[in-house]
Amino acid sequence: MENKPNFETGEGLNIQNDTRNVIDKYKGVSVKEIRKDLETSRHDFHIAIENFQHDFNIGTIARNANAFNAAGIHIIGKKHWNRRGAMKTEAYMNILHHKTVQDFINWAKENNLKLIAIDNQKGAKNLNSTYLSKGSVLVFGNESDGLSEEMIKACKEMIAIEQFGSTRSVNVGVASGILMYEFVRRNYLAK
């Protein structure tokens, strides 16, 4: 039986010499050592994605979470997701799977984390006028359906990205990058 790679620990992944998506500082460094180094500077926020329709955008969201060094990525629902868009960056991240929304909500409560829904449904506050506090989980839904009612009810607030054109929404992968950048900018870069 062939050993399958473990994307959650990086074990069995042949990315030692894959420099397509690794900054110079980490070229030639093992997955284990990169993960260890990243743990010393993780930003105090998590990302969660409801994965009920096997959304292909999860890979992009995971890659963004790596780029902004989120504390963790949470996949809620189906455990399997298309890692192609992540470009193997998920190997450096803390990934947790929760079978149900309630399992995830319980985990967040146990870890004293604030859930923030990222969706443009009625009642959402504009990103520009909200505070993104440390110790939060930014929760994203499926591209077409958005977040479930159960998840929205569990969140302390809902934030939408202001838009100025004719489209109803930006792609959820794009939205995740905007939100993560804003979180890091406001909490770690602003002086």
Tab-separated table of C-alpha atoms in Angstrom:
chain	number	residue	atom	x	y	z
A	1	MET	CA	0.000	0.000	0.000
A	2	GLU	CA	1.363	3.412	-0.992
A	3	ASN	CA	1.807	6.024	1.742
A	4	LYS	CA	-0.365	9.020	1.014
A	5	PRO	CA	0.874	12.524	1.827
A	6	ASN	CA	-0.572	14.185	4.906
A	7	PHE	CA	-1.533	17.729	3.951
A	8	GLU	CA	-2.190	18.649	7.560
A	9	THR	CA	1.352	17.884	8.757
A	10	GLY	CA	3.307	18.107	5.505
A	11	GLU	CA	4.552	14.535	5.934
A	12	GLY	CA	5.088	12.761	2.622
A	13	LEU	CA	4.796	15.923	0.539
A	14	ASN	CA	7.574	16.418	-1.947
A	15	ILE	CA	7.878	20.164	-1.587
A	16	GLN	CA	11.453	20.443	-0.325
A	17	ASN	CA	12.612	21.619	-3.753
A	18	ASP	CA	9.341	23.165	-4.904
A	19	THR	CA	10.236	26.851	-4.934
A	20	ARG	CA	7.264	28.055	-6.970
A	21	ASN	CA	5.464	29.404	-3.964
A	22	VAL	CA	8.044	29.672	-1.172
A	23	ILE	CA	9.756	32.922	-0.227
A	24	ASP	CA	13.564	32.987	-0.410
A	25	LYS	CA	13.904	32.683	3.360
A	26	TYR	CA	12.425	29.170	3.201
A	27	LYS	CA	14.054	27.767	0.039
A	28	GLY	CA	15.674	24.424	0.848
A	29	VAL	CA	14.071	24.298	4.319
A	30	SER	CA	11.934	21.338	5.417
A	31	VAL	CA	8.177	21.608	5.878
A	32	LYS	CA	8.624	20.846	9.573
A	33	GLU	CA	11.121	23.698	10.051
A	34	ILE	CA	9.005	26.180	8.075
A	35	ARG	CA	5.927	25.297	10.138
A	36	LYS	CA	7.946	25.681	13.342
A	37	ASP	CA	9.163	29.125	12.276
A	38	LEU	CA	5.693	30.276	11.182
A	39	GLU	CA	4.262	29.244	14.570
A	40	THR	CA	6.389	31.951	16.195
A	41	SER	CA	4.641	34.700	14.236
A	42	ARG	CA	1.089	33.510	13.514
A	43	HIS	CA	-1.468	36.308	13.490
A	44	ASP	CA	-4.269	36.087	16.023
A	45	PHE	CA	-7.102	35.162	13.687
A	46	HIS	CA	-8.474	32.000	12.119
A	47	ILE	CA	-10.270	31.306	8.854
A	48	ALA	CA	-13.275	29.006	8.558
A	49	ILE	CA	-14.987	27.760	5.424
A	50	GLU	CA	-18.317	25.962	5.195
A	51	ASN	CA	-17.586	23.176	2.685
A	52	PHE	CA	-20.982	21.725	1.902
A	53	GLN	CA	-20.714	21.871	-1.890
A	54	HIS	CA	-17.007	21.070	-2.332
A	55	ASP	CA	-16.252	24.665	-3.293
A	56	PHE	CA	-13.132	24.968	-5.453
A	57	ASN	CA	-12.345	28.350	-3.838
A	58	ILE	CA	-11.149	26.702	-0.627
A	59	GLY	CA	-7.666	26.271	-2.100
A	60	THR	CA	-7.434	29.996	-2.775
A	61	ILE	CA	-8.658	30.800	0.730
A	62	ALA	CA	-6.069	28.420	2.216
A	63	ARG	CA	-3.320	30.041	0.147
A	64	ASN	CA	-4.428	33.468	1.356
A	65	ALA	CA	-4.446	32.208	4.958
A	66	ASN	CA	-0.831	31.148	4.481
A	67	ALA	CA	0.104	34.488	2.897
A	68	PHE	CA	-1.274	36.358	5.916
A	69	ASN	CA	-0.079	33.675	8.396
A	70	ALA	CA	-3.453	32.938	9.992
A	71	ALA	CA	-3.423	30.900	13.192
A	72	GLY	CA	-5.589	28.201	11.624
A	73	ILE	CA	-7.849	27.090	8.815
A	74	HIS	CA	-11.121	25.326	9.631
A	75	ILE	CA	-12.976	23.228	7.087
A	76	ILE	CA	-16.595	22.674	8.127
A	77	GLY	CA	-18.580	19.913	6.451
A	78	LYS	CA	-16.904	17.773	3.805
A	79	LYS	CA	-13.330	16.974	4.795
A	80	HIS	CA	-12.138	16.619	1.211
A	81	TRP	CA	-11.400	19.832	-0.651
A	82	ASN	CA	-9.565	20.720	-3.854
A	83	ARG	CA	-6.046	21.612	-2.734
A	84	ARG	CA	-4.868	22.595	-6.199
A	85	GLY	CA	-5.530	26.307	-5.655
A	86	ALA	CA	-3.537	26.246	-2.416
A	87	MET	CA	-0.337	25.392	-4.352
A	88	LYS	CA	0.812	23.208	-1.419
A	89	THR	CA	0.863	26.192	0.966
A	90	GLU	CA	-1.623	24.384	3.223
A	91	ALA	CA	1.228	22.087	4.293
A	92	TYR	CA	2.549	24.949	6.422
A	93	MET	CA	-0.783	25.703	8.084
A	94	ASN	CA	-2.794	24.386	11.020
A	95	ILE	CA	-5.852	22.801	9.419
A	96	LEU	CA	-8.755	21.512	11.481
A	97	HIS	CA	-11.843	19.691	10.225
A	98	HIS	CA	-15.268	19.987	11.867
A	99	LYS	CA	-17.999	17.631	10.662
A	100	THR	CA	-20.840	20.017	11.488
A	101	VAL	CA	-21.413	23.710	12.066
A	102	GLN	CA	-22.272	22.924	15.693
A	103	ASP	CA	-18.969	21.066	16.174
A	104	PHE	CA	-17.161	24.161	14.891
A	105	ILE	CA	-19.209	26.534	17.068
A	106	ASN	CA	-18.404	24.422	20.120
A	107	TRP	CA	-14.687	24.480	19.259
A	108	ALA	CA	-14.745	28.282	18.857
A	109	LYS	CA	-16.496	28.725	22.234
A	110	GLU	CA	-14.013	26.414	23.967
A	111	ASN	CA	-11.176	28.499	22.516
A	112	ASN	CA	-12.814	31.851	23.324
A	113	LEU	CA	-12.852	33.023	19.708
A	114	LYS	CA	-15.260	35.538	18.193
A	115	LEU	CA	-17.022	34.364	15.018
A	116	ILE	CA	-17.396	36.970	12.270
A	117	ALA	CA	-19.527	36.087	9.243
A	118	ILE	CA	-18.174	37.375	5.936
A	119	ASP	CA	-21.169	37.665	3.651
A	120	ASN	CA	-23.167	40.337	1.876
A	121	GLN	CA	-26.577	39.277	3.122
A	122	LYS	CA	-29.065	41.719	4.610
A	123	GLY	CA	-27.866	43.133	7.935
A	124	ALA	CA	-24.161	43.029	7.079
A	125	LYS	CA	-21.988	45.958	8.184
A	126	ASN	CA	-19.564	47.558	5.744
A	127	LEU	CA	-15.957	46.449	6.192
A	128	ASN	CA	-14.762	50.055	6.222
A	129	SER	CA	-16.813	50.858	9.330
A	130	THR	CA	-16.115	47.718	11.395
A	131	TYR	CA	-13.487	46.704	13.902
A	132	LEU	CA	-11.642	43.447	13.240
A	133	SER	CA	-10.538	42.280	16.664
A	134	LYS	CA	-7.765	39.831	17.432
A	135	GLY	CA	-9.033	36.450	18.573
A	136	SER	CA	-11.546	36.270	15.737
A	137	VAL	CA	-12.508	33.681	13.172
A	138	LEU	CA	-13.416	35.054	9.752
A	139	VAL	CA	-16.090	32.684	8.441
A	140	PHE	CA	-16.668	32.251	4.697
A	141	GLY	CA	-19.409	30.291	2.967
A	142	ASN	CA	-19.813	28.588	-0.384
A	143	GLU	CA	-19.450	30.731	-3.473
A	144	SER	CA	-23.067	30.441	-4.589
A	145	ASP	CA	-25.041	30.047	-1.365
A	146	GLY	CA	-23.007	32.018	1.139
A	147	LEU	CA	-23.196	31.071	4.808
A	148	SER	CA	-25.815	28.850	6.375
A	149	GLU	CA	-28.436	30.306	8.707
A	150	GLU	CA	-27.021	28.230	11.551
A	151	MET	CA	-23.587	29.794	11.066
A	152	ILE	CA	-24.899	33.340	10.709
A	153	LYS	CA	-26.830	32.996	13.988
A	154	ALA	CA	-23.645	31.850	15.762
A	155	CYS	CA	-21.601	34.820	14.536
A	156	LYS	CA	-21.294	38.022	16.569
A	157	GLU	CA	-21.592	40.136	13.427
A	158	MET	CA	-21.643	39.957	9.640
A	159	ILE	CA	-19.306	42.012	7.461
A	160	ALA	CA	-19.602	42.764	3.741
A	161	ILE	CA	-17.031	44.327	1.434
A	162	GLU	CA	-18.314	47.558	-0.096
A	163	GLN	CA	-18.636	47.300	-3.876
A	164	PHE	CA	-19.198	49.957	-6.493
A	165	GLY	CA	-19.974	48.157	-9.766
A	166	SER	CA	-22.854	46.088	-11.056
A	167	THR	CA	-21.822	42.652	-9.765
A	168	ARG	CA	-23.620	41.243	-6.741
A	169	SER	CA	-20.406	40.067	-5.089
A	170	VAL	CA	-16.696	39.466	-5.496
A	171	ASN	CA	-15.406	35.898	-5.646
A	172	VAL	CA	-15.125	34.366	-2.149
A	173	GLY	CA	-11.412	33.663	-2.690
A	174	VAL	CA	-10.854	37.336	-3.507
A	175	ALA	CA	-13.009	38.391	-0.550
A	176	SER	CA	-10.913	36.258	1.780
A	177	GLY	CA	-7.716	37.980	0.653
A	178	ILE	CA	-9.237	41.424	1.158
A	179	LEU	CA	-10.467	40.557	4.665
A	180	MET	CA	-7.222	38.915	5.764
A	181	TYR	CA	-5.149	41.829	4.501
A	182	GLU	CA	-7.401	44.286	6.320
A	183	PHE	CA	-7.169	42.242	9.525
A	184	VAL	CA	-3.359	42.182	9.419
A	185	ARG	CA	-3.110	45.827	8.325
A	186	ARG	CA	-5.349	47.075	11.113
A	187	ASN	CA	-3.966	44.886	13.893
A	188	TYR	CA	-0.289	44.498	13.025
A	189	LEU	CA	0.776	47.078	10.440
A	190	ALA	CA	-1.091	50.234	11.504
A	191	LYS	CA	0.985	52.448	13.755
